[in-house]
């Protein structure tokens, strides 16, 4: 059942889609509601992954936490079980309106703490986007203004007649206005066959009524607003997309930091919580996440291997000097201790036989393994002729480690 949940948690959504919707709801609204749809006859404590075949991520804005009704009030800060605080969850969507979902079928995942203790937002958390309402409003205003200019909604300016007589300025006749518009739209512009310079025999002037995008200079403000919004999700400024596509020397480090400090901890918390909700722990199972295919984290793995090699070299020196035991060595490289008295001794406490045994193991692990097959094996196993000078090609071949080993060698 656990494998099936990770492939098709419900008839219309994949596991990837359910998880994506869960985090969108949580990060945008502050609340996410994961439901295990089960029959009412199933006990609340039953392992959900065994007794449930439909798991849904509910649309958070339409889910209401229904409090219990008591004459003396709800014991939010008192001694109470969850069923004594919450009567159920109501989903106000079409035919589900009025349907009360039992508390044990819902995992309410909050992005923060439950700040609302009464009303329609009972036990819900506020969205972190509430803290950046002004930057969001600024972005909306900028894009609305840009859309107005792009679609040319409204006049950008007025063409005013300059002809005068003794009574003052003479307005353009309707036919003159029509002919002037047709001439400008047909002959002048930036398209093929059009001229960017307009010429007319009618004395007119142009009065500008709106600013261009460059004059409004919204882009610097837009970037600042985007940085403020990204920061509440743990995204540093160097990773916010920008028009100049600037590259930063610390961009890889920043991306790695986002994974290690924000994304991976959030994914781990999700796996731990849903493991408990599904009842996987009762059967010795658990969900976990794998980030081994993330490119920026591979650098960290390489660095970790280099550090481990340095620690190994240091521990080898300390062991040979009689300062640490084999198990002390393994502890420093985060490996489990081995059973046996010999592995807890420092070198000067060992017998000559034990020292020879340990040294042979260390040397066999440190030296490259040579794989020889066929007739070459016999030749390579012959003692070296000290009087015969070796060639560079032979030295290179002898020091080369095999990349593939056959089964049974």
mmCIF file of C-alpha atoms in Angstrom:
data_model
loop_
_atom_site.group_PDB
_atom_site.id
_atom_site.type_symbol
_atom_site.label_atom_id
_atom_site.label_comp_id
_atom_site.label_asym_id
_atom_site.label_seq_id
_atom_site.Cartn_x
_atom_site.Cartn_y
_atom_site.Cartn_z
ATOM 1 C CA UNK A 1 0.000 0.000 0.000
ATOM 2 C CA UNK A 2 2.815 2.427 0.810
ATOM 3 C CA UNK A 3 4.270 2.018 -2.691
ATOM 4 C CA UNK A 4 0.864 2.618 -4.248
ATOM 5 C CA UNK A 5 0.421 5.857 -2.293
ATOM 6 C CA UNK A 6 3.688 7.181 -3.744
ATOM 7 C CA UNK A 7 2.484 6.422 -7.264
ATOM 8 C CA UNK A 8 -1.247 7.187 -7.299
ATOM 9 C CA UNK A 9 -2.630 8.585 -4.014
ATOM 10 C CA UNK A 10 -6.000 9.302 -5.627
ATOM 11 C CA UNK A 11 -7.648 8.690 -9.027
ATOM 12 C CA UNK A 12 -6.793 12.074 -10.560
ATOM 13 C CA UNK A 13 -3.459 13.129 -9.051
ATOM 14 C CA UNK A 14 0.057 11.753 -8.764
ATOM 15 C CA UNK A 15 2.108 11.871 -5.592
ATOM 16 C CA UNK A 16 4.253 14.646 -7.089
ATOM 17 C CA UNK A 17 1.152 16.755 -7.740
ATOM 18 C CA UNK A 18 -0.196 16.189 -4.236
ATOM 19 C CA UNK A 19 3.101 17.245 -2.623
ATOM 20 C CA UNK A 20 3.368 20.277 -4.927
ATOM 21 C CA UNK A 21 -0.161 21.406 -4.058
ATOM 22 C CA UNK A 22 0.530 20.848 -0.364
ATOM 23 C CA UNK A 23 3.499 23.220 -0.308
ATOM 24 C CA UNK A 24 1.762 25.801 -2.504
ATOM 25 C CA UNK A 25 -1.167 25.876 -0.070
ATOM 26 C CA UNK A 26 1.114 26.011 2.950
ATOM 27 C CA UNK A 27 3.455 28.733 1.702
ATOM 28 C CA UNK A 28 0.783 30.919 0.081
ATOM 29 C CA UNK A 29 -2.117 30.628 2.519
ATOM 30 C CA UNK A 30 -0.301 29.539 5.681
ATOM 31 C CA UNK A 31 -2.312 26.309 5.908
ATOM 32 C CA UNK A 32 -2.422 22.947 4.137
ATOM 33 C CA UNK A 33 -4.969 20.178 4.678
ATOM 34 C CA UNK A 34 -4.038 16.614 3.728
ATOM 35 C CA UNK A 35 -6.965 14.195 3.896
ATOM 36 C CA UNK A 36 -7.082 10.421 4.167
ATOM 37 C CA UNK A 37 -10.604 9.656 2.946
ATOM 38 C CA UNK A 38 -11.815 6.592 4.848
ATOM 39 C CA UNK A 39 -15.057 4.939 5.836
ATOM 40 C CA UNK A 40 -16.534 6.007 9.169
ATOM 41 C CA UNK A 41 -16.362 2.405 10.402
ATOM 42 C CA UNK A 42 -12.539 2.423 10.436
ATOM 43 C CA UNK A 43 -11.013 3.151 13.829
ATOM 44 C CA UNK A 44 -9.161 6.507 14.130
ATOM 45 C CA UNK A 45 -5.987 4.764 15.322
ATOM 46 C CA UNK A 46 -5.871 2.275 12.436
ATOM 47 C CA UNK A 47 -2.840 2.604 10.103
ATOM 48 C CA UNK A 48 -4.174 4.842 7.336
ATOM 49 C CA UNK A 49 -1.797 3.552 4.699
ATOM 50 C CA UNK A 50 -3.399 0.109 5.050
ATOM 51 C CA UNK A 51 -7.059 1.092 5.283
ATOM 52 C CA UNK A 52 -7.200 4.117 2.977
ATOM 53 C CA UNK A 53 -6.848 4.207 -0.801
ATOM 54 C CA UNK A 54 -7.645 7.871 -1.468
ATOM 55 C CA UNK A 55 -5.444 10.694 -0.225
ATOM 56 C CA UNK A 56 -6.252 14.290 -1.159
ATOM 57 C CA UNK A 57 -4.737 17.713 -0.710
ATOM 58 C CA UNK A 58 -7.754 19.917 -0.004
ATOM 59 C CA UNK A 59 -8.040 23.501 -1.346
ATOM 60 C CA UNK A 60 -6.970 25.409 1.765
ATOM 61 C CA UNK A 61 -9.061 28.606 1.252
ATOM 62 C CA UNK A 62 -12.264 26.518 1.252
ATOM 63 C CA UNK A 63 -11.489 24.480 4.370
ATOM 64 C CA UNK A 64 -12.825 25.682 7.724
ATOM 65 C CA UNK A 65 -11.869 24.306 11.120
ATOM 66 C CA UNK A 66 -15.129 23.882 13.030
ATOM 67 C CA UNK A 67 -14.707 24.340 16.794
ATOM 68 C CA UNK A 68 -16.565 22.397 19.413
ATOM 69 C CA UNK A 69 -19.400 24.276 21.093
ATOM 70 C CA UNK A 70 -19.432 24.470 24.851
ATOM 71 C CA UNK A 71 -21.355 26.759 27.160
ATOM 72 C CA UNK A 72 -18.144 27.482 29.067
ATOM 73 C CA UNK A 73 -16.020 28.033 25.964
ATOM 74 C CA UNK A 74 -13.383 26.009 24.122
ATOM 75 C CA UNK A 75 -10.502 24.808 26.356
ATOM 76 C CA UNK A 76 -7.790 25.958 23.940
ATOM 77 C CA UNK A 77 -5.260 26.600 26.706
ATOM 78 C CA UNK A 78 -6.556 23.902 29.024
ATOM 79 C CA UNK A 79 -6.386 20.127 29.300
ATOM 80 C CA UNK A 80 -7.999 18.767 26.141
ATOM 81 C CA UNK A 81 -7.721 16.233 23.354
ATOM 82 C CA UNK A 82 -7.944 17.329 19.714
ATOM 83 C CA UNK A 83 -11.554 16.127 19.446
ATOM 84 C CA UNK A 84 -12.451 18.350 22.408
ATOM 85 C CA UNK A 85 -11.186 21.398 20.507
ATOM 86 C CA UNK A 86 -12.224 20.606 16.939
ATOM 87 C CA UNK A 87 -15.608 19.245 15.919
ATOM 88 C CA UNK A 88 -14.393 18.568 12.388
ATOM 89 C CA UNK A 89 -13.328 20.169 9.109
ATOM 90 C CA UNK A 90 -15.817 21.602 6.642
ATOM 91 C CA UNK A 91 -15.037 21.802 2.925
ATOM 92 C CA UNK A 92 -17.131 24.468 1.190
ATOM 93 C CA UNK A 93 -16.881 23.191 -2.388
ATOM 94 C CA UNK A 94 -20.029 22.270 -4.325
ATOM 95 C CA UNK A 95 -21.590 19.067 -3.031
ATOM 96 C CA UNK A 96 -19.122 18.901 -0.141
ATOM 97 C CA UNK A 97 -20.555 22.060 1.420
ATOM 98 C CA UNK A 98 -21.849 21.172 4.828
ATOM 99 C CA UNK A 99 -19.952 17.873 4.933
ATOM 100 C CA UNK A 100 -18.071 17.548 8.220
ATOM 101 C CA UNK A 101 -14.804 15.602 7.887
ATOM 102 C CA UNK A 102 -13.627 13.854 11.091
ATOM 103 C CA UNK A 103 -10.478 15.206 12.705
ATOM 104 C CA UNK A 104 -8.532 11.943 12.410
ATOM 105 C CA UNK A 105 -8.835 12.073 8.600
ATOM 106 C CA UNK A 106 -7.124 15.477 8.323
ATOM 107 C CA UNK A 107 -3.494 16.473 8.744
ATOM 108 C CA UNK A 108 -3.495 20.252 9.223
ATOM 109 C CA UNK A 109 -0.009 21.499 8.333
ATOM 110 C CA UNK A 110 0.562 25.160 9.279
ATOM 111 C CA UNK A 111 3.252 27.549 8.119
ATOM 112 C CA UNK A 112 3.612 29.016 11.584
ATOM 113 C CA UNK A 113 1.493 28.927 14.722
ATOM 114 C CA UNK A 114 -2.323 29.038 15.016
ATOM 115 C CA UNK A 115 -2.904 32.747 15.599
ATOM 116 C CA UNK A 116 -6.688 32.776 15.183
ATOM 117 C CA UNK A 117 -8.581 31.211 18.084
ATOM 118 C CA UNK A 118 -12.113 32.124 17.040
ATOM 119 C CA UNK A 119 -14.234 32.939 14.016
ATOM 120 C CA UNK A 120 -13.862 31.553 10.514
ATOM 121 C CA UNK A 121 -10.059 31.311 10.825
ATOM 122 C CA UNK A 122 -10.140 29.140 13.954
ATOM 123 C CA UNK A 123 -6.764 27.445 14.582
ATOM 124 C CA UNK A 124 -5.396 28.612 11.238
ATOM 125 C CA UNK A 125 -2.021 30.268 10.714
ATOM 126 C CA UNK A 126 -1.502 33.483 8.791
ATOM 127 C CA UNK A 127 0.423 33.389 5.540
ATOM 128 C CA UNK A 128 3.978 34.683 5.600
ATOM 129 C CA UNK A 129 3.017 36.746 2.540
ATOM 130 C CA UNK A 130 1.079 39.029 4.894
ATOM 131 C CA UNK A 131 4.393 40.542 5.990
ATOM 132 C CA UNK A 132 5.143 41.718 2.436
ATOM 133 C CA UNK A 133 1.756 43.104 1.452
ATOM 134 C CA UNK A 134 3.212 46.440 0.339
ATOM 135 C CA UNK A 135 5.901 44.975 -1.985
ATOM 136 C CA UNK A 136 3.254 42.706 -3.536
ATOM 137 C CA UNK A 137 0.935 45.696 -4.040
ATOM 138 C CA UNK A 138 3.807 47.606 -5.663
ATOM 139 C CA UNK A 139 4.456 44.775 -8.115
ATOM 140 C CA UNK A 140 0.779 44.588 -9.035
ATOM 141 C CA UNK A 141 0.715 48.335 -9.674
ATOM 142 C CA UNK A 142 3.840 48.193 -11.861
ATOM 143 C CA UNK A 143 2.544 45.347 -14.011
ATOM 144 C CA UNK A 144 -0.862 46.981 -14.326
ATOM 145 C CA UNK A 145 0.755 50.215 -15.527
ATOM 146 C CA UNK A 146 2.978 48.308 -17.925
ATOM 147 C CA UNK A 147 -0.039 46.466 -19.317
ATOM 148 C CA UNK A 148 -1.863 49.757 -19.867
ATOM 149 C CA UNK A 149 1.061 51.159 -21.848
ATOM 150 C CA UNK A 150 1.572 47.986 -23.890
ATOM 151 C CA UNK A 151 -2.091 47.723 -24.839
ATOM 152 C CA UNK A 152 -2.388 51.492 -25.389
ATOM 153 C CA UNK A 153 -5.453 51.780 -23.235
ATOM 154 C CA UNK A 154 -6.083 55.509 -23.082
ATOM 155 C CA UNK A 155 -4.412 58.341 -24.977
ATOM 156 C CA UNK A 156 -0.669 58.821 -24.688
ATOM 157 C CA UNK A 157 -1.013 62.383 -25.893
ATOM 158 C CA UNK A 158 -3.064 64.892 -27.932
ATOM 159 C CA UNK A 159 -2.543 66.418 -31.365
ATOM 160 C CA UNK A 160 -3.577 70.081 -31.170
ATOM 161 C CA UNK A 161 -4.189 72.366 -34.159
ATOM 162 C CA UNK A 162 -1.956 75.435 -34.437
ATOM 163 C CA UNK A 163 -3.889 77.371 -37.093
ATOM 164 C CA UNK A 164 -5.110 80.742 -35.918
ATOM 165 C CA UNK A 165 -7.107 83.689 -37.126
ATOM 166 C CA UNK A 166 -8.018 86.995 -35.543
ATOM 167 C CA UNK A 167 -10.407 85.205 -33.161
ATOM 168 C CA UNK A 168 -7.856 82.648 -31.929
ATOM 169 C CA UNK A 169 -6.978 78.990 -32.591
ATOM 170 C CA UNK A 170 -8.940 77.177 -35.291
ATOM 171 C CA UNK A 171 -9.902 73.586 -34.479
ATOM 172 C CA UNK A 172 -9.381 70.764 -36.976
ATOM 173 C CA UNK A 173 -12.351 69.791 -39.050
ATOM 174 C CA UNK A 174 -13.659 66.201 -38.702
ATOM 175 C CA UNK A 175 -12.351 65.286 -42.159
ATOM 176 C CA UNK A 176 -8.956 66.748 -41.307
ATOM 177 C CA UNK A 177 -8.783 64.682 -38.089
ATOM 178 C CA UNK A 178 -9.733 61.516 -39.964
ATOM 179 C CA UNK A 179 -7.236 62.101 -42.783
ATOM 180 C CA UNK A 180 -4.467 62.934 -40.304
ATOM 181 C CA UNK A 181 -5.065 59.727 -38.293
ATOM 182 C CA UNK A 182 -5.140 57.590 -41.438
ATOM 183 C CA UNK A 183 -1.957 59.176 -42.730
ATOM 184 C CA UNK A 184 -0.085 58.701 -39.425
ATOM 185 C CA UNK A 185 -1.268 55.135 -38.866
ATOM 186 C CA UNK A 186 -0.685 54.099 -42.493
ATOM 187 C CA UNK A 187 2.656 55.712 -43.283
ATOM 188 C CA UNK A 188 4.565 56.250 -40.043
ATOM 189 C CA UNK A 189 5.852 53.864 -37.420
ATOM 190 C CA UNK A 190 8.501 51.183 -36.930
ATOM 191 C CA UNK A 191 7.056 48.477 -39.177
ATOM 192 C CA UNK A 192 8.449 47.554 -42.599
ATOM 193 C CA UNK A 193 7.773 50.218 -45.208
ATOM 194 C CA UNK A 194 6.943 52.889 -42.603
ATOM 195 C CA UNK A 195 8.892 55.991 -41.763
ATOM 196 C CA UNK A 196 9.766 56.886 -38.173
ATOM 197 C CA UNK A 197 9.396 60.592 -39.014
ATOM 198 C CA UNK A 198 5.936 61.984 -39.717
ATOM 199 C CA UNK A 199 5.383 64.938 -42.073
ATOM 200 C CA UNK A 200 2.094 66.794 -42.398
ATOM 201 C CA UNK A 201 0.940 70.008 -44.040
ATOM 202 C CA UNK A 202 -1.439 70.716 -41.177
ATOM 203 C CA UNK A 203 0.060 72.926 -38.459
ATOM 204 C CA UNK A 204 -0.251 70.836 -35.313
ATOM 205 C CA UNK A 205 1.605 70.233 -32.039
ATOM 206 C CA UNK A 206 1.728 67.235 -29.714
ATOM 207 C CA UNK A 207 1.013 67.382 -25.988
ATOM 208 C CA UNK A 208 2.195 64.330 -24.016
ATOM 209 C CA UNK A 209 -0.156 63.126 -21.296
ATOM 210 C CA UNK A 210 1.514 59.939 -19.924
ATOM 211 C CA UNK A 211 5.001 58.722 -19.055
ATOM 212 C CA UNK A 212 6.928 55.938 -20.761
ATOM 213 C CA UNK A 213 8.147 52.868 -18.913
ATOM 214 C CA UNK A 214 11.695 54.233 -18.866
ATOM 215 C CA UNK A 215 10.558 57.544 -17.410
ATOM 216 C CA UNK A 216 8.503 55.797 -14.761
ATOM 217 C CA UNK A 217 11.608 53.738 -13.811
ATOM 218 C CA UNK A 218 9.716 50.842 -12.212
ATOM 219 C CA UNK A 219 12.377 48.186 -12.739
ATOM 220 C CA UNK A 220 14.674 49.090 -9.825
ATOM 221 C CA UNK A 221 11.693 49.170 -7.482
ATOM 222 C CA UNK A 222 10.436 45.884 -8.942
ATOM 223 C CA UNK A 223 13.729 44.137 -8.179
ATOM 224 C CA UNK A 224 13.749 45.437 -4.612
ATOM 225 C CA UNK A 225 10.186 44.221 -4.092
ATOM 226 C CA UNK A 226 11.032 40.799 -5.554
ATOM 227 C CA UNK A 227 14.036 40.506 -3.212
ATOM 228 C CA UNK A 228 11.862 41.312 -0.188
ATOM 229 C CA UNK A 229 9.269 38.703 -1.195
ATOM 230 C CA UNK A 230 11.914 36.050 -1.898
ATOM 231 C CA UNK A 231 13.609 36.683 1.443
ATOM 232 C CA UNK A 232 10.593 35.500 3.461
ATOM 233 C CA UNK A 233 10.926 32.110 1.724
ATOM 234 C CA UNK A 234 14.635 31.878 2.508
ATOM 235 C CA UNK A 235 15.819 32.800 -0.998
ATOM 236 C CA UNK A 236 18.851 35.179 -1.003
ATOM 237 C CA UNK A 237 19.048 38.219 -3.255
ATOM 238 C CA UNK A 238 21.680 36.680 -5.559
ATOM 239 C CA UNK A 239 19.197 33.999 -6.681
ATOM 240 C CA UNK A 240 16.371 36.399 -7.577
ATOM 241 C CA UNK A 241 16.035 36.609 -11.421
ATOM 242 C CA UNK A 242 16.970 40.000 -12.831
ATOM 243 C CA UNK A 243 16.994 41.564 -16.270
ATOM 244 C CA UNK A 244 20.783 41.958 -16.568
ATOM 245 C CA UNK A 245 21.331 38.238 -15.848
ATOM 246 C CA UNK A 246 24.198 39.154 -13.559
ATOM 247 C CA UNK A 247 26.299 36.312 -12.245
ATOM 248 C CA UNK A 248 27.739 36.264 -8.771
ATOM 249 C CA UNK A 249 30.798 34.425 -7.545
ATOM 250 C CA UNK A 250 28.846 33.147 -4.534
ATOM 251 C CA UNK A 251 25.778 32.020 -6.497
ATOM 252 C CA UNK A 252 26.604 28.307 -6.240
ATOM 253 C CA UNK A 253 27.227 28.687 -2.513
ATOM 254 C CA UNK A 254 23.916 30.529 -2.105
ATOM 255 C CA UNK A 255 22.018 27.826 -3.994
ATOM 256 C CA UNK A 256 23.602 25.119 -1.866
ATOM 257 C CA UNK A 257 22.741 27.109 1.272
ATOM 258 C CA UNK A 258 19.067 27.324 0.230
ATOM 259 C CA UNK A 259 18.913 23.548 -0.095
ATOM 260 C CA UNK A 260 20.698 22.799 3.165
ATOM 261 C CA UNK A 261 19.001 25.450 5.315
ATOM 262 C CA UNK A 262 15.515 25.742 3.763
ATOM 263 C CA UNK A 263 14.450 23.102 1.231
ATOM 264 C CA UNK A 264 15.891 19.940 2.782
ATOM 265 C CA UNK A 265 14.726 20.731 6.362
ATOM 266 C CA UNK A 266 11.220 21.506 5.054
ATOM 267 C CA UNK A 267 11.148 18.252 3.067
ATOM 268 C CA UNK A 268 12.407 16.288 6.091
ATOM 269 C CA UNK A 269 9.696 17.792 8.314
ATOM 270 C CA UNK A 270 7.062 16.909 5.715
ATOM 271 C CA UNK A 271 8.264 13.290 5.534
ATOM 272 C CA UNK A 272 8.351 12.924 9.319
ATOM 273 C CA UNK A 273 4.850 14.364 9.780
ATOM 274 C CA UNK A 274 3.215 12.369 6.999
ATOM 275 C CA UNK A 275 4.950 9.186 8.194
ATOM 276 C CA UNK A 276 3.258 9.646 11.543
ATOM 277 C CA UNK A 277 -0.093 10.616 9.987
ATOM 278 C CA UNK A 278 -0.211 7.550 7.728
ATOM 279 C CA UNK A 279 0.707 5.224 10.579
ATOM 280 C CA UNK A 280 3.834 3.919 8.854
ATOM 281 C CA UNK A 281 5.758 3.930 12.132
ATOM 282 C CA UNK A 282 3.473 1.221 13.497
ATOM 283 C CA UNK A 283 4.841 -1.163 10.859
ATOM 284 C CA UNK A 284 8.455 -0.042 11.062
ATOM 285 C CA UNK A 285 8.236 1.996 7.840
ATOM 286 C CA UNK A 286 8.984 5.633 7.100
ATOM 287 C CA UNK A 287 9.113 8.140 4.256
ATOM 288 C CA UNK A 288 12.284 10.040 3.437
ATOM 289 C CA UNK A 289 13.513 12.340 0.663
ATOM 290 C CA UNK A 290 16.525 11.959 -1.617
ATOM 291 C CA UNK A 291 18.487 14.952 -2.960
ATOM 292 C CA UNK A 292 21.383 12.995 -4.468
ATOM 293 C CA UNK A 293 20.554 14.224 -7.983
ATOM 294 C CA UNK A 294 20.761 17.941 -7.102
ATOM 295 C CA UNK A 295 23.774 19.337 -8.944
ATOM 296 C CA UNK A 296 24.797 22.037 -6.454
ATOM 297 C CA UNK A 297 24.906 19.484 -3.622
ATOM 298 C CA UNK A 298 27.374 17.254 -5.460
ATOM 299 C CA UNK A 299 30.093 19.800 -4.766
ATOM 300 C CA UNK A 300 29.377 19.371 -1.088
ATOM 301 C CA UNK A 301 29.597 15.599 -1.390
ATOM 302 C CA UNK A 302 32.973 15.892 -3.097
ATOM 303 C CA UNK A 303 34.207 18.217 -0.367
ATOM 304 C CA UNK A 304 32.937 15.800 2.274
ATOM 305 C CA UNK A 305 34.840 12.920 0.671
ATOM 306 C CA UNK A 306 38.011 15.025 0.598
ATOM 307 C CA UNK A 307 37.566 15.878 4.268
ATOM 308 C CA UNK A 308 36.967 12.206 5.076
ATOM 309 C CA UNK A 309 40.201 11.284 3.302
ATOM 310 C CA UNK A 310 42.123 13.874 5.308
ATOM 311 C CA UNK A 311 40.593 12.563 8.529
ATOM 312 C CA UNK A 312 41.512 9.010 7.513
ATOM 313 C CA UNK A 313 45.121 10.010 6.882
ATOM 314 C CA UNK A 314 45.311 11.770 10.239
ATOM 315 C CA UNK A 315 43.735 8.828 12.069
ATOM 316 C CA UNK A 316 46.179 6.411 10.418
ATOM 317 C CA UNK A 317 49.076 8.471 11.724
ATOM 318 C CA UNK A 318 47.519 8.650 15.201
ATOM 319 C CA UNK A 319 46.857 4.892 15.241
ATOM 320 C CA UNK A 320 50.421 4.072 14.216
ATOM 321 C CA UNK A 321 51.640 6.411 16.965
ATOM 322 C CA UNK A 322 49.575 4.540 19.559
ATOM 323 C CA UNK A 323 47.220 7.453 20.275
ATOM 324 C CA UNK A 324 43.872 5.963 19.164
ATOM 325 C CA UNK A 325 42.281 2.554 18.576
ATOM 326 C CA UNK A 326 40.556 1.212 15.487
ATOM 327 C CA UNK A 327 37.128 2.055 16.951
ATOM 328 C CA UNK A 328 38.332 5.562 17.846
ATOM 329 C CA UNK A 329 39.345 5.891 14.215
ATOM 330 C CA UNK A 330 35.949 4.667 12.986
ATOM 331 C CA UNK A 331 34.138 7.067 15.305
ATOM 332 C CA UNK A 332 35.928 10.036 13.731
ATOM 333 C CA UNK A 333 34.710 9.028 10.265
ATOM 334 C CA UNK A 334 31.184 8.375 11.612
ATOM 335 C CA UNK A 335 31.278 4.600 11.250
ATOM 336 C CA UNK A 336 29.908 2.060 13.756
ATOM 337 C CA UNK A 337 32.242 0.401 16.232
ATOM 338 C CA UNK A 338 33.402 -3.150 15.533
ATOM 339 C CA UNK A 339 32.959 -6.028 17.981
ATOM 340 C CA UNK A 340 36.142 -7.517 19.323
ATOM 341 C CA UNK A 341 38.741 -6.575 21.934
ATOM 342 C CA UNK A 342 41.410 -5.918 19.350
ATOM 343 C CA UNK A 343 39.489 -3.011 17.843
ATOM 344 C CA UNK A 344 39.395 -1.143 21.149
ATOM 345 C CA UNK A 345 43.156 -1.403 21.796
ATOM 346 C CA UNK A 346 45.783 1.172 20.942
ATOM 347 C CA UNK A 347 48.767 -0.203 19.064
ATOM 348 C CA UNK A 348 51.196 -0.536 22.003
ATOM 349 C CA UNK A 349 48.593 -2.673 23.847
ATOM 350 C CA UNK A 350 48.454 -5.226 21.030
ATOM 351 C CA UNK A 351 50.450 -8.423 20.746
ATOM 352 C CA UNK A 352 52.869 -8.810 17.816
ATOM 353 C CA UNK A 353 50.361 -11.138 16.146
ATOM 354 C CA UNK A 354 47.554 -8.579 16.510
ATOM 355 C CA UNK A 355 49.771 -5.799 15.178
ATOM 356 C CA UNK A 356 50.714 -7.906 12.150
ATOM 357 C CA UNK A 357 47.052 -8.715 11.515
ATOM 358 C CA UNK A 358 45.940 -5.083 11.712
ATOM 359 C CA UNK A 359 48.859 -3.822 9.638
ATOM 360 C CA UNK A 360 48.146 -6.360 6.905
ATOM 361 C CA UNK A 361 44.523 -5.198 6.708
ATOM 362 C CA UNK A 362 45.540 -1.515 6.581
ATOM 363 C CA UNK A 363 48.167 -2.141 3.891
ATOM 364 C CA UNK A 364 45.772 -4.201 1.759
ATOM 365 C CA UNK A 365 43.211 -1.392 1.870
ATOM 366 C CA UNK A 366 45.777 1.316 1.138
ATOM 367 C CA UNK A 367 47.492 -0.405 -1.846
ATOM 368 C CA UNK A 368 45.802 -0.559 -5.271
ATOM 369 C CA UNK A 369 44.250 -3.921 -6.152
ATOM 370 C CA UNK A 370 45.646 -5.544 -9.281
ATOM 371 C CA UNK A 371 43.269 -7.706 -11.329
ATOM 372 C CA UNK A 372 45.073 -10.167 -13.565
ATOM 373 C CA UNK A 373 43.527 -12.837 -15.778
ATOM 374 C CA UNK A 374 44.852 -15.477 -18.184
ATOM 375 C CA UNK A 375 48.520 -15.752 -19.064
ATOM 376 C CA UNK A 376 49.250 -12.209 -17.939
ATOM 377 C CA UNK A 377 48.490 -13.285 -14.361
ATOM 378 C CA UNK A 378 51.396 -15.699 -14.307
ATOM 379 C CA UNK A 379 53.781 -13.180 -15.781
ATOM 380 C CA UNK A 380 52.760 -10.438 -13.381
ATOM 381 C CA UNK A 381 53.096 -12.790 -10.407
ATOM 382 C CA UNK A 382 56.757 -13.525 -11.229
ATOM 383 C CA UNK A 383 59.338 -11.758 -9.040
ATOM 384 C CA UNK A 384 60.657 -8.510 -10.473
ATOM 385 C CA UNK A 385 64.115 -8.446 -12.010
ATOM 386 C CA UNK A 386 65.883 -5.713 -10.051
ATOM 387 C CA UNK A 387 68.570 -5.463 -12.717
ATOM 388 C CA UNK A 388 66.020 -4.735 -15.451
ATOM 389 C CA UNK A 389 65.156 -1.081 -15.745
ATOM 390 C CA UNK A 390 61.415 -0.408 -15.852
ATOM 391 C CA UNK A 391 59.825 1.734 -18.533
ATOM 392 C CA UNK A 392 57.451 4.597 -17.908
ATOM 393 C CA UNK A 393 54.678 2.682 -19.668
ATOM 394 C CA UNK A 394 55.090 -0.286 -17.328
ATOM 395 C CA UNK A 395 55.110 1.946 -14.228
ATOM 396 C CA UNK A 396 51.969 3.694 -15.358
ATOM 397 C CA UNK A 397 50.265 0.359 -16.051
ATOM 398 C CA UNK A 398 51.302 -1.119 -12.709
ATOM 399 C CA UNK A 399 50.026 1.905 -10.762
ATOM 400 C CA UNK A 400 46.714 2.024 -12.590
ATOM 401 C CA UNK A 401 43.620 0.912 -10.656
ATOM 402 C CA UNK A 402 41.015 -1.082 -12.552
ATOM 403 C CA UNK A 403 37.661 0.629 -13.085
ATOM 404 C CA UNK A 404 35.683 -2.601 -13.548
ATOM 405 C CA UNK A 405 36.012 -5.825 -11.626
ATOM 406 C CA UNK A 406 34.601 -9.130 -12.857
ATOM 407 C CA UNK A 407 32.507 -11.322 -10.625
ATOM 408 C CA UNK A 408 34.552 -14.236 -9.314
ATOM 409 C CA UNK A 409 37.957 -12.502 -9.632
#
